[in-house]
Coordinates of C-alpha atoms and ligand atoms in Angstrom, one line a residue:
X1 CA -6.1 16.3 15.8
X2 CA -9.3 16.2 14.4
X3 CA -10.1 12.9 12.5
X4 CA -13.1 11.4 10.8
X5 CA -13.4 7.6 11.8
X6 CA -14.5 5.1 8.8
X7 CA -16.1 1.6 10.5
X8 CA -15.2 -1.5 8.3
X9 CA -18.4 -3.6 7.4
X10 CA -15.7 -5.9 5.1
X11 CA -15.9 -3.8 2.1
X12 CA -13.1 -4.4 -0.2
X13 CA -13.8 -0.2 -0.9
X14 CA -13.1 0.8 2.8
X15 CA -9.7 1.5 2.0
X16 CA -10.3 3.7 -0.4
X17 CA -12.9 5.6 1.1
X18 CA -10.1 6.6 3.7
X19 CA -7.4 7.5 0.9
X20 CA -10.4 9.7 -0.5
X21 CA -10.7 11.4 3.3
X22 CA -7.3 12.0 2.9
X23 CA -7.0 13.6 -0.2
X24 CA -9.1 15.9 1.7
X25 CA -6.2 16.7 4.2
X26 CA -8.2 15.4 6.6
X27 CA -7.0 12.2 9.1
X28 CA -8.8 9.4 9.4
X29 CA -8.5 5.6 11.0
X30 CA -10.2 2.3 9.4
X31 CA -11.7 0.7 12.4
X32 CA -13.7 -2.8 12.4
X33 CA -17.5 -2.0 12.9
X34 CA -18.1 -2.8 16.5
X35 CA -14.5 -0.4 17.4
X36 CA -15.9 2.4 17.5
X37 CA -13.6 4.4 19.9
X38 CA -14.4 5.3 24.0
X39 CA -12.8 8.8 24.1
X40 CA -14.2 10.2 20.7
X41 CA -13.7 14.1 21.6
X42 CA -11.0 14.5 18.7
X43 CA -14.0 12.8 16.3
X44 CA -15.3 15.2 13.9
X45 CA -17.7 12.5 11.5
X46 CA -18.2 8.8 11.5
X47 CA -18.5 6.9 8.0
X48 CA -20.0 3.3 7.6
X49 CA -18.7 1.7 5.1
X50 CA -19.9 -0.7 2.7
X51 CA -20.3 -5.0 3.3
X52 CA -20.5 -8.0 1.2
X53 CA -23.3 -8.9 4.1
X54 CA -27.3 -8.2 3.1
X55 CA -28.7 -6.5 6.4
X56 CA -31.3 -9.7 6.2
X57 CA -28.1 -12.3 6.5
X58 CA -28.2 -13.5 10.2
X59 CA -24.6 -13.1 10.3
X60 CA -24.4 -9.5 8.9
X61 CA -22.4 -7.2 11.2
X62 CA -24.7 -5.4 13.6
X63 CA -23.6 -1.9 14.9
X64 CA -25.1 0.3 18.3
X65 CA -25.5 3.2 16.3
X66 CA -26.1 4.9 19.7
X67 CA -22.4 5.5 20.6
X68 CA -22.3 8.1 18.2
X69 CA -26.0 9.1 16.5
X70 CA -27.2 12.6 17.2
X71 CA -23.8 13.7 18.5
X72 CA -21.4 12.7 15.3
X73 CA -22.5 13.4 11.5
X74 CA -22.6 10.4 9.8
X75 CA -22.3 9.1 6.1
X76 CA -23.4 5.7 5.5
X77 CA -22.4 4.1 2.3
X78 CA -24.1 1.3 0.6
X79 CA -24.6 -0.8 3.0
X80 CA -23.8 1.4 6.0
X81 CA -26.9 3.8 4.2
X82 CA -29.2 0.4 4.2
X83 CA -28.0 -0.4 7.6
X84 CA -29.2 2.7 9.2
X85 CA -32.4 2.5 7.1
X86 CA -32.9 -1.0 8.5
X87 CA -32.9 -0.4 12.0
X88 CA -34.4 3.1 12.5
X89 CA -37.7 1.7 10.8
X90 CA -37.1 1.8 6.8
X91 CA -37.6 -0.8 4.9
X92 CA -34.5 -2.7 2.6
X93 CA -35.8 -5.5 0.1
X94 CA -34.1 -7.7 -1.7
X95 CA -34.2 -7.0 -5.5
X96 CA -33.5 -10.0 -8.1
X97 CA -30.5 -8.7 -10.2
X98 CA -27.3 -7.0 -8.6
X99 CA -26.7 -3.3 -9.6
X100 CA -23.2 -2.6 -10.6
X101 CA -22.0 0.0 -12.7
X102 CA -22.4 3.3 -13.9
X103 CA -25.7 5.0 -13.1
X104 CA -27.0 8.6 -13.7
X105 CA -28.5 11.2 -10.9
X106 CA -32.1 11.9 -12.0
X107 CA -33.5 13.9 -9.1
X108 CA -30.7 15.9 -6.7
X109 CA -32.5 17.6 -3.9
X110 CA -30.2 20.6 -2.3
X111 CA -28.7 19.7 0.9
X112 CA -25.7 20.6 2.6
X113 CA -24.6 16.8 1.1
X114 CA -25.7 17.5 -2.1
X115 CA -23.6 21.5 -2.6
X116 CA -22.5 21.6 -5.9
X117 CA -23.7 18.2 -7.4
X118 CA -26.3 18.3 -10.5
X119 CA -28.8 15.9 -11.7
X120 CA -26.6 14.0 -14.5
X121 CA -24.2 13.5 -12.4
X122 CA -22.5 10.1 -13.1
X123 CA -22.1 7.5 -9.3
X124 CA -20.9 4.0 -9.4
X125 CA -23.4 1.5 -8.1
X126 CA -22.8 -2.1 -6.4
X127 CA -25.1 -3.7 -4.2
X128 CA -27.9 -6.4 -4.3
X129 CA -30.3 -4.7 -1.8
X130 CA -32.4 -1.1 -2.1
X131 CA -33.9 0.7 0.4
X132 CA -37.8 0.9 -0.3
X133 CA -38.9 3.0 2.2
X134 CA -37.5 5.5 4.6
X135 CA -37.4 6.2 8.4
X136 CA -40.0 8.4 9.5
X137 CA -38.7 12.0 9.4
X138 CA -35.8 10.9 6.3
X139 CA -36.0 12.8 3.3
X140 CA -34.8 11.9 -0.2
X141 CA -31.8 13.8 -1.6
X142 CA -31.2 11.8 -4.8
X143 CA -32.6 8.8 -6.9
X144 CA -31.4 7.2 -10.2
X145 CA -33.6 5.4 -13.1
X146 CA -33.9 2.5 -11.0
X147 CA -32.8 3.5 -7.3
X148 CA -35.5 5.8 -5.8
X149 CA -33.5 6.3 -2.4
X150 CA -29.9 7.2 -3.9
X151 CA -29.2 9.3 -1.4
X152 CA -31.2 10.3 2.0
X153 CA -30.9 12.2 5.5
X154 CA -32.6 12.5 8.2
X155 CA -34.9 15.8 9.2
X156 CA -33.4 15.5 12.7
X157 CA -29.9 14.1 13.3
X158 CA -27.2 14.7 11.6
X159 CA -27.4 11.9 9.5
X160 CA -26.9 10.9 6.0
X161 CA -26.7 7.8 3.5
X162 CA -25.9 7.2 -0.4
X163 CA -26.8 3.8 -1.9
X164 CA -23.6 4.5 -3.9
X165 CA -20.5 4.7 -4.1
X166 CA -18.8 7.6 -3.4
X167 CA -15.4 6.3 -3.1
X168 CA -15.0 4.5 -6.6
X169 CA -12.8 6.5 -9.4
X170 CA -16.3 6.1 -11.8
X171 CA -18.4 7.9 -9.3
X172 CA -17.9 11.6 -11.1
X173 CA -19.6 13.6 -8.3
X174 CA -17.8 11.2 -5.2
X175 CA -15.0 13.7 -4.5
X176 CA -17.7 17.0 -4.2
X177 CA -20.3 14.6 -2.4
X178 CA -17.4 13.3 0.1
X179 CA -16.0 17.4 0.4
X180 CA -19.4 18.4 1.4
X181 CA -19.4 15.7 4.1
X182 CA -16.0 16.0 5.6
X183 CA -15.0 19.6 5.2
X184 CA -18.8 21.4 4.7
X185 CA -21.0 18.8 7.7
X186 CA -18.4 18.0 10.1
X187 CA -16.0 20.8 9.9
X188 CA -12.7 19.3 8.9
X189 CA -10.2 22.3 9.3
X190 CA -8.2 20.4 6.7
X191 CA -4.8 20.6 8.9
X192 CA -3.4 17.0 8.2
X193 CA -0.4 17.7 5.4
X194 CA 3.1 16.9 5.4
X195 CA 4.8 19.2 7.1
X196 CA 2.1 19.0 10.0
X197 CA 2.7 15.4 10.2
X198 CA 6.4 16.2 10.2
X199 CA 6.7 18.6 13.0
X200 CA 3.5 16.5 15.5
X201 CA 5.5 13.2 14.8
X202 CA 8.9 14.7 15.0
X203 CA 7.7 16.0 18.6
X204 CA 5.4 12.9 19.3
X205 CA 8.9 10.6 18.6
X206 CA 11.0 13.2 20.9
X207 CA 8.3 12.9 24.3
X208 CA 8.2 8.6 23.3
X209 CA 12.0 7.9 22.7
X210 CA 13.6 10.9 25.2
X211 CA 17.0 9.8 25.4
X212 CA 16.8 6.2 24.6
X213 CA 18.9 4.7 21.4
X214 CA 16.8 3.6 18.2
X215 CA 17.8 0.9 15.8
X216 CA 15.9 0.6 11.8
X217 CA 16.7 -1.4 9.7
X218 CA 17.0 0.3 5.8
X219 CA 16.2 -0.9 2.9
X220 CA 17.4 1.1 0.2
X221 CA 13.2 0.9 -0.1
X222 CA 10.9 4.3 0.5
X223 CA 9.5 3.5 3.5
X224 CA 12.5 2.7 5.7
X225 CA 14.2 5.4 4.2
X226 CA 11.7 8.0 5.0
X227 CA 11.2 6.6 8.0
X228 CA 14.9 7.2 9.2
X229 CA 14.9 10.5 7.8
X230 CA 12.3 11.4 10.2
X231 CA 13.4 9.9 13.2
X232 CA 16.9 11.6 12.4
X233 CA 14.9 14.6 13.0
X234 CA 13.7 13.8 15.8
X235 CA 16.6 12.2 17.6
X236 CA 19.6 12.6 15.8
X237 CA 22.8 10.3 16.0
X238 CA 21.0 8.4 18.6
X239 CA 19.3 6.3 15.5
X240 CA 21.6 3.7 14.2
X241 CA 20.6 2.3 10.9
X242 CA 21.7 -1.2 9.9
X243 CA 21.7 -1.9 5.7
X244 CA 22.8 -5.7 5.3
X245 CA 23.7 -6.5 1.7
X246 CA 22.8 -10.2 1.3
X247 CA 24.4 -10.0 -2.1
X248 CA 21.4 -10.2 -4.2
X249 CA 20.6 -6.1 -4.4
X250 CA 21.0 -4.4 -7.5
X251 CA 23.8 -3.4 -9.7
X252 CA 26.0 -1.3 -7.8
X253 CA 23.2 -1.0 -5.4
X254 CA 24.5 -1.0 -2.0
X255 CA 27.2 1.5 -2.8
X256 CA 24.8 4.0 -4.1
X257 CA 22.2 3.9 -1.4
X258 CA 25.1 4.0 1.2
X259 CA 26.5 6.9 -0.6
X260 CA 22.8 8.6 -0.4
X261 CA 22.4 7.8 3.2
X262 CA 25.6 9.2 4.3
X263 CA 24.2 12.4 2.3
X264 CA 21.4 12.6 4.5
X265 CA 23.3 12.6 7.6
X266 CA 22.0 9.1 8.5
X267 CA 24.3 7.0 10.8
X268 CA 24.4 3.6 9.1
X269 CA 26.2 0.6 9.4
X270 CA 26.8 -1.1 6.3
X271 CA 26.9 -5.2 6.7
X272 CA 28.4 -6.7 4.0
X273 CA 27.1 -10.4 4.5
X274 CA 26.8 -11.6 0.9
X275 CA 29.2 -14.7 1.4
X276 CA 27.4 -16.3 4.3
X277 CA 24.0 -15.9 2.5
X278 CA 25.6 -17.7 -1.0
X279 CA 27.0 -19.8 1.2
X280 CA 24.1 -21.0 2.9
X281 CA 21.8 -20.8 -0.6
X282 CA 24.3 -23.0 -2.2
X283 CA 22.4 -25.9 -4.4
X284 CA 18.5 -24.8 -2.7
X285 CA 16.2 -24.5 -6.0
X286 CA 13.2 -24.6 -4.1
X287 CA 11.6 -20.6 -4.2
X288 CA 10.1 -21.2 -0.5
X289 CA 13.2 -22.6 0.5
X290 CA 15.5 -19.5 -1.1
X291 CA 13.2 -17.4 1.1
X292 CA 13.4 -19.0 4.1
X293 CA 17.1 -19.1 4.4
X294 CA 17.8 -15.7 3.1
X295 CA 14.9 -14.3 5.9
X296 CA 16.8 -16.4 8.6
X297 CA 20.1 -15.4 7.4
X298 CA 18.9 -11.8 7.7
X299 CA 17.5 -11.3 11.0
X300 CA 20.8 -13.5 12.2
X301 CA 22.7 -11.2 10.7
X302 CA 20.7 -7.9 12.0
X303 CA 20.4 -9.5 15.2
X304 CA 24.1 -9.2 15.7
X305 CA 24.8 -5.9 14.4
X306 CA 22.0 -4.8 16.6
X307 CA 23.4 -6.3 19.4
X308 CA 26.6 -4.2 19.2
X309 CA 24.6 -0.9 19.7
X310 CA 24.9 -0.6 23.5
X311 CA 21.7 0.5 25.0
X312 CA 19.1 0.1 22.2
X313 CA 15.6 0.2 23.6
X314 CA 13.6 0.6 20.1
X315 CA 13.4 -1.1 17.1
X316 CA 12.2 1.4 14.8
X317 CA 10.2 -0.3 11.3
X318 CA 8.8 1.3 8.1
X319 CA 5.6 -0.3 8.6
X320 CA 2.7 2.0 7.1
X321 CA -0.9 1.8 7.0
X322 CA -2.1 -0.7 4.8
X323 CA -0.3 -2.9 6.3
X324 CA -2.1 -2.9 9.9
X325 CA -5.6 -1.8 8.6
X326 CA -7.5 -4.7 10.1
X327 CA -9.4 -5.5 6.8
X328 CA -12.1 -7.8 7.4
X329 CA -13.3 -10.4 5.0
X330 CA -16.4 -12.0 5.3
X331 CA -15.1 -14.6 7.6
X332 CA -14.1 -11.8 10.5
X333 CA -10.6 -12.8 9.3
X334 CA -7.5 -10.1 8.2
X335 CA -7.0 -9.8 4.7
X336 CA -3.5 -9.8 5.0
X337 CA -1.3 -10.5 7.4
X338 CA 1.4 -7.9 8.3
X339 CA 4.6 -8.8 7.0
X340 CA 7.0 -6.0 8.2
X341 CA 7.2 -7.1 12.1
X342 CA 8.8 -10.7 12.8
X343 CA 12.1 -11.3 13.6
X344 CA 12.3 -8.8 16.5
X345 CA 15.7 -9.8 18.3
X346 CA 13.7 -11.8 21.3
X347 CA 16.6 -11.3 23.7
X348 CA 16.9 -8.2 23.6
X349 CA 13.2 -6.7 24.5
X350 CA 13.6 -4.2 22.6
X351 CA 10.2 -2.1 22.0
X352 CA 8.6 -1.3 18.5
X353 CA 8.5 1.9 17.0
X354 CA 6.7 2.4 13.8
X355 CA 6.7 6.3 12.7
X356 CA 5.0 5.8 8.9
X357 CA 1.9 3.6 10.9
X358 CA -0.7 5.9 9.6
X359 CA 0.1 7.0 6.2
X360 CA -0.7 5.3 3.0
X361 CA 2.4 5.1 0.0
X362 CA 1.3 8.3 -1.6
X363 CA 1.8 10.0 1.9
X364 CA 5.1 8.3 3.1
X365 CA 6.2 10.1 -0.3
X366 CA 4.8 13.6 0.4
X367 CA 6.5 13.3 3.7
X368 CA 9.7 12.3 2.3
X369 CA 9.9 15.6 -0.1
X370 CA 8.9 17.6 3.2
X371 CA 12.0 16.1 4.8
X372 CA 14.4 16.7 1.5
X373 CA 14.4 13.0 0.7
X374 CA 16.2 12.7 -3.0
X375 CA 13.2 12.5 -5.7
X376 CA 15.4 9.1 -6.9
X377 CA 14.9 7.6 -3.2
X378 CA 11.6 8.5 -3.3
X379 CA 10.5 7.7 -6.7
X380 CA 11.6 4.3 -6.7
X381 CA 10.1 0.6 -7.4
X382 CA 9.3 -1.3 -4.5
X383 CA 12.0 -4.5 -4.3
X384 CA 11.7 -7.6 -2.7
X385 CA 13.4 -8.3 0.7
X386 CA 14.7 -11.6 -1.0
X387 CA 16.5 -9.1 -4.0
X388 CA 17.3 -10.9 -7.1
X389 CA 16.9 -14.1 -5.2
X390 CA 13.1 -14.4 -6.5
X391 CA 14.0 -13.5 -10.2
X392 CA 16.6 -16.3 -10.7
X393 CA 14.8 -19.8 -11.2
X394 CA 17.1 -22.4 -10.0
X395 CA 20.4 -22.1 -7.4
X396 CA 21.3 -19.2 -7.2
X397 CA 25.5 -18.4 -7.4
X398 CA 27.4 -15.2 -7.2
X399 CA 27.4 -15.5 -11.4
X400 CA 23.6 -15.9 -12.0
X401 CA 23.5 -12.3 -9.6
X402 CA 26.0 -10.9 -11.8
X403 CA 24.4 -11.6 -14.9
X404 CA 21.1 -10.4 -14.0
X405 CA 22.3 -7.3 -12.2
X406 CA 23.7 -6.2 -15.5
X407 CA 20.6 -7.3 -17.6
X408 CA 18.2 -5.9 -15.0
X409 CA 20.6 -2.5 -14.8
X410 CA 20.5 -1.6 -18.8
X411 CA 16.3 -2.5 -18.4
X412 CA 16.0 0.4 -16.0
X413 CA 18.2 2.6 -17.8
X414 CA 16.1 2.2 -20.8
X415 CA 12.9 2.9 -18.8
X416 CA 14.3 6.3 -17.1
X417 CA 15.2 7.4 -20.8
X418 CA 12.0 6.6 -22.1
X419 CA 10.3 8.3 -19.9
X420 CA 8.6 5.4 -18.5
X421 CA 10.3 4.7 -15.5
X422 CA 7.6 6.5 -13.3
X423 CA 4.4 5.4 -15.0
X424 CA 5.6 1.7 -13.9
X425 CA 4.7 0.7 -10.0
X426 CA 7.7 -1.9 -10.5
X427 CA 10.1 -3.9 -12.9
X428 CA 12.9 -5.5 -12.9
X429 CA 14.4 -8.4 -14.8
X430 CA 14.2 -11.9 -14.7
X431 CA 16.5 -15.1 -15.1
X432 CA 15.2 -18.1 -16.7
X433 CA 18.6 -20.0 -15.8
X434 CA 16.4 -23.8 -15.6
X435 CA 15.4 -23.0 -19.6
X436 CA 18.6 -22.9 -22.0
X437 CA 18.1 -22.1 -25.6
X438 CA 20.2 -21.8 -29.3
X439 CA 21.3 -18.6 -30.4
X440 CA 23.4 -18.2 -33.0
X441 CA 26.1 -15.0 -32.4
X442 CA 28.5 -13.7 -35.5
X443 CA 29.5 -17.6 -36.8
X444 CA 29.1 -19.1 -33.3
X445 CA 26.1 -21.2 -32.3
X446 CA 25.1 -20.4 -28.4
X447 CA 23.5 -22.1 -26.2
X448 CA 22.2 -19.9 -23.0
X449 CA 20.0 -18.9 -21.1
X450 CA 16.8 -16.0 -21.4
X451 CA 15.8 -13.0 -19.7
X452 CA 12.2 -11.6 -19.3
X453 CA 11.1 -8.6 -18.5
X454 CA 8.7 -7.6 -16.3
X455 CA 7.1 -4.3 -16.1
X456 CA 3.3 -4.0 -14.2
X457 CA 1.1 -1.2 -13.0
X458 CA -0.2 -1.2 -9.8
X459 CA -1.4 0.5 -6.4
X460 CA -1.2 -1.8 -4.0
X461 CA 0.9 -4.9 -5.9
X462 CA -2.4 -7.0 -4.7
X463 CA -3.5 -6.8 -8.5
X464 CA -1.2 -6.0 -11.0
X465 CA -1.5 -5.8 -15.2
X466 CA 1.8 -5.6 -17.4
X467 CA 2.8 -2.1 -18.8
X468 CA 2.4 -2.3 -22.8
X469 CA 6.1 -0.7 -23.2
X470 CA 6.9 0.4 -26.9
X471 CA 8.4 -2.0 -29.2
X472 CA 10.8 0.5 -30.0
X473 CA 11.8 0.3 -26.5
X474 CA 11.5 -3.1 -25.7
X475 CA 13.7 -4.0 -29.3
X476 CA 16.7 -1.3 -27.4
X477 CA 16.4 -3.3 -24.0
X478 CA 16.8 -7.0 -26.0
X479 CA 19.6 -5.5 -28.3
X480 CA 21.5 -4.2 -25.5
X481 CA 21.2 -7.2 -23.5
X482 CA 22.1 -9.6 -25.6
X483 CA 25.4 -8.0 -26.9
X484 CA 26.6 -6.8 -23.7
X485 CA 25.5 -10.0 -20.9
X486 CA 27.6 -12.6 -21.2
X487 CA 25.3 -16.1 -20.8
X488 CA 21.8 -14.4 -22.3
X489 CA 20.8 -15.0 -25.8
X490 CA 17.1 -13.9 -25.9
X491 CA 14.7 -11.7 -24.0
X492 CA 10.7 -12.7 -23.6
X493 CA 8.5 -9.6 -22.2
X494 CA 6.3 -11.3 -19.7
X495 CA 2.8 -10.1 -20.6
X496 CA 1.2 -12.0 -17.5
X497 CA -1.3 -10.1 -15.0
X498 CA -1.9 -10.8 -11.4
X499 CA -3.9 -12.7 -10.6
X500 CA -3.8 -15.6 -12.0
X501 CA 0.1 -15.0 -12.5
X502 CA 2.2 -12.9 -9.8
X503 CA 4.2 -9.9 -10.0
X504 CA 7.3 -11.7 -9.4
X505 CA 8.3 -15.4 -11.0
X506 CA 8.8 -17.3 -8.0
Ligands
XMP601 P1 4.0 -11.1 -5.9 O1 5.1 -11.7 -6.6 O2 3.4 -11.9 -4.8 O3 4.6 -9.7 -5.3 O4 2.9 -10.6 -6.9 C1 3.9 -8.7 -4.7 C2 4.8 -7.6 -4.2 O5 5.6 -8.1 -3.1 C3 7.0 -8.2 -3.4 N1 7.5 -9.4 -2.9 C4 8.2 -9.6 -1.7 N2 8.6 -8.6 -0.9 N3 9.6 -10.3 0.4 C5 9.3 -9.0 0.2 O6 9.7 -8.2 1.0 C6 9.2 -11.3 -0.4 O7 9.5 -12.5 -0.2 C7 8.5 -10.9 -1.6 N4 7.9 -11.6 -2.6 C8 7.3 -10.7 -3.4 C9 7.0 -8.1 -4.9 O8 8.3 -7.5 -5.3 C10 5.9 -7.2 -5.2 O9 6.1 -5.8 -5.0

């Protein structure tokens, strides 16, 4: 399939910038700078991304351009423009004061790059460096009030660079700019959708698993879901899901996902294992600690339901792509750590099969409608693996879930009906069962414990701010709650953003 491939110079933008390729139904893989693949015949373009580095650090990332110049088109952003400036014989100075923001198109120059976009179009800027002077045989496509070189290419090589960028939501012209590249310059057919992805990986997973038996592990979560739905597809009965319930889900949780499973044809086991994991939690108030146990508990647990399916070679995840994108940071380090794989049953060598490892969230959901996945299974809030675990401070006992399950049950209920439900990337109640306070409750003084709320918007949960729900809304939520829970007296709406707090309290 033809892709374009995007090298990372450590800008926190590259992500995007392959989101945006995607929009444009065209496939594309984030690779660090000096990756650049052997056997590029599929290769239709090659964008260099952006980099916290100056070209003049001594440790900026250096690139042989050669692998792929004159044969590829290539966009260079930001600093992948000032990069290629650099070392085919420009000139890139250092200027005093950072550019960031908004800027204005002054002089467009048509170009195959440039189809469609206007002087006054709006860019986003962000860099420290300019370019100064150009390559011999470059031209100028675009400048700004105080860029001259906003955009260039070269007379001979299919080559092009933009100081700005493209990529960022402010950048008005980005989405015609990056069109022109991908689909006008390097020819994207625009064949990557759902259903193709469907029927390639539904074939891909047939050739891979032939007759061998597949174990996943579901979540009640998105991507596992989608994830078996797909491999169902492809391999029918021989996938056996396993869905542990560690006690700590949701309000009647485990019985409706179950139920919705079945519907799908899935074969699942069902593990009820709440007691050990109560059990083993018992008196631990320490957040790490909670974890720890109840992710030990869990692969124990799966681990020995696994071990019952007689000739299991796979272990099929719901791992997708942000969470293998090797991100760099300026230190050459990942980003973030992939948090899915761990816990593989050691013993028995079983091999990893990850179906979702090249789509982003937005695209594990398109896939998911493709495949007849219920809008409610789709639609819904990420969850912690730990469940209601992280939202009661404290032990936690079979009471504490039962109180918050009910609390956290009427908050959702009130979302859906409000409408709000879908503009929220997660929320969920919480249970402040270390803080007690005095209520007073017809001619009875109480003396209990609170509930807050949380509600944030989000895209990758890295950064999060809370969702201003309606007073009217949040004054139903705190009424309801406090008549019908037994133990809470008052609700707090927790109007924290991430950073410096975290989407979750503990
Ligand atoms: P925080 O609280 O760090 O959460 O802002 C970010 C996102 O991760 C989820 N989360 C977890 N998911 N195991 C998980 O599988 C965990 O231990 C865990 N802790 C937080 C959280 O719900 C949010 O979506």
């Amino acid at each position: 399939m033809q892709k374009i491939i995007i090298l990372d110079f450590g800008s926190q933008t590259t992500q995007l910038i392959a989101r945006r390729v995607r929009e444009l139904d065209t496939f594309c893989e984030v690779l660090p700078y000096n990756r650049y693949p052997e056997d590029d015949t599929d290769v239709i373009g090659v964008i260099l991304s952006g980099s916290p580095y100056s070209v003049h650090d001594p440790e900026s990332f250096r690139l042989d351009l050669n692998a792929f110049l004159g044969r590829k088109p290539v966009l260079g952003i930001c600093y992948g423009a000032q990069l290629m400036a650099h070392v085919l014989g420009g000139t890139v100075e250092k200027t005093d004061t950072r550019e960031y923001g908004r800027a204005i198109l002054q002089t467009v120059v048509s170009d195959e790059l440039t189809k469609g976009i206007h002087e006054g179009g709006q860019v986003w800027m962000s860099h420290g460096d300019t370019i100064t002077s150009l390559p011999a045989g470059f031209r100028l496509l675009a400048s700004t009030e105080s860029v001259r070189f906003a955009a260039y290419r070269s007379e001979a090589q299919p080559l092009w660079g933009v100081q700005f960028h493209p990529e960022a939501v402010h950048s008005e012209i980005g989405p015609q700019l990056l069109r022109n590249f991908v689909v006008g310059i390097c020819g994207s057919r625009q064949e990557w959708s759902a259903a193709s992805f469907v029927s390639q990986t539904v074939s891909e997973l047939q050739s891979q698993l032939g007759q061998d038996r597949v174990i996943l592990g579901l979540s009640g979560g998105v991507d596992s879901t989608v994830a078996a739905v797909l491999l169902h597809k492809a391999i029918g009965d021989r996938l056996t899901c396993i869905f542990v319930d560690h006690g700590m889900l949701r309000l009647n949780e485990f019985a409706d996902v179950m139920r919705d499973y079945h519907s799908l044809g899935l074969n699942v086991i069902g593990v009820d294992a709440s007691e050990r994991f109560f059990k083993d939690l018992e008196g631990i108030t320490d957040p790490e600690q909670k974890r720890k146990i109840i992710g030990r508990d869990f692969v124990e647990v799966f681990n020995a339901e696994a071990a019952k399916v007689k000739d299991a070679h796979w272990l099929a995840q719901g791992t997708i792509y942000p969470d293998r994108i090797e991100s760099l940071n300026i230190t050459g380090k990942t980003i973030k750590s992939h948090h899915n794989v761990g816990g593989l049953p050691k013993d028995m060598r079983l091999q990893l099969c990850e179906p979702l490892r090249w789509l982003f969230k937005d695209e594990v959901r398109r896939v998911g409608r493709e495949l007849g996945v219920p809008e409610h299974l789709i639609g819904r809030h990420p969850f912690p693996g730990p469940g209601l675990a992280v939202r009661i401070l404290g032990d936690i006992t079979r009471e504490k879930v039962h109180i918050l399950q009910q609390a956290d049950a009427i908050f959702i209920r009130h979302l859906r009906e409000a409408g709000l439900y879908d503009k929220i990337w997660q929320a969920g109640a919480v249970l402040l069962s270390t803080v007690r306070s005095v209520g007073v409750m017809g001619d009875e003084r109480t003396y209990e414990n609170p509930v807050a709320l949380r509600a944030v918007t989000s895209t990758d949960a890295m950064t999060a701010d809370f969702y201003p729900i309606p007073y009217e809304v949040l004054a139903k939520v705190s009424n309801e709650i406090i008549n019908k829970v037994k133990g809470v007296n008052r609700v707090c709406y927790d109007i924290s953003s991430k950073p410096p707090a975290t989407i979750e309290w503990e």
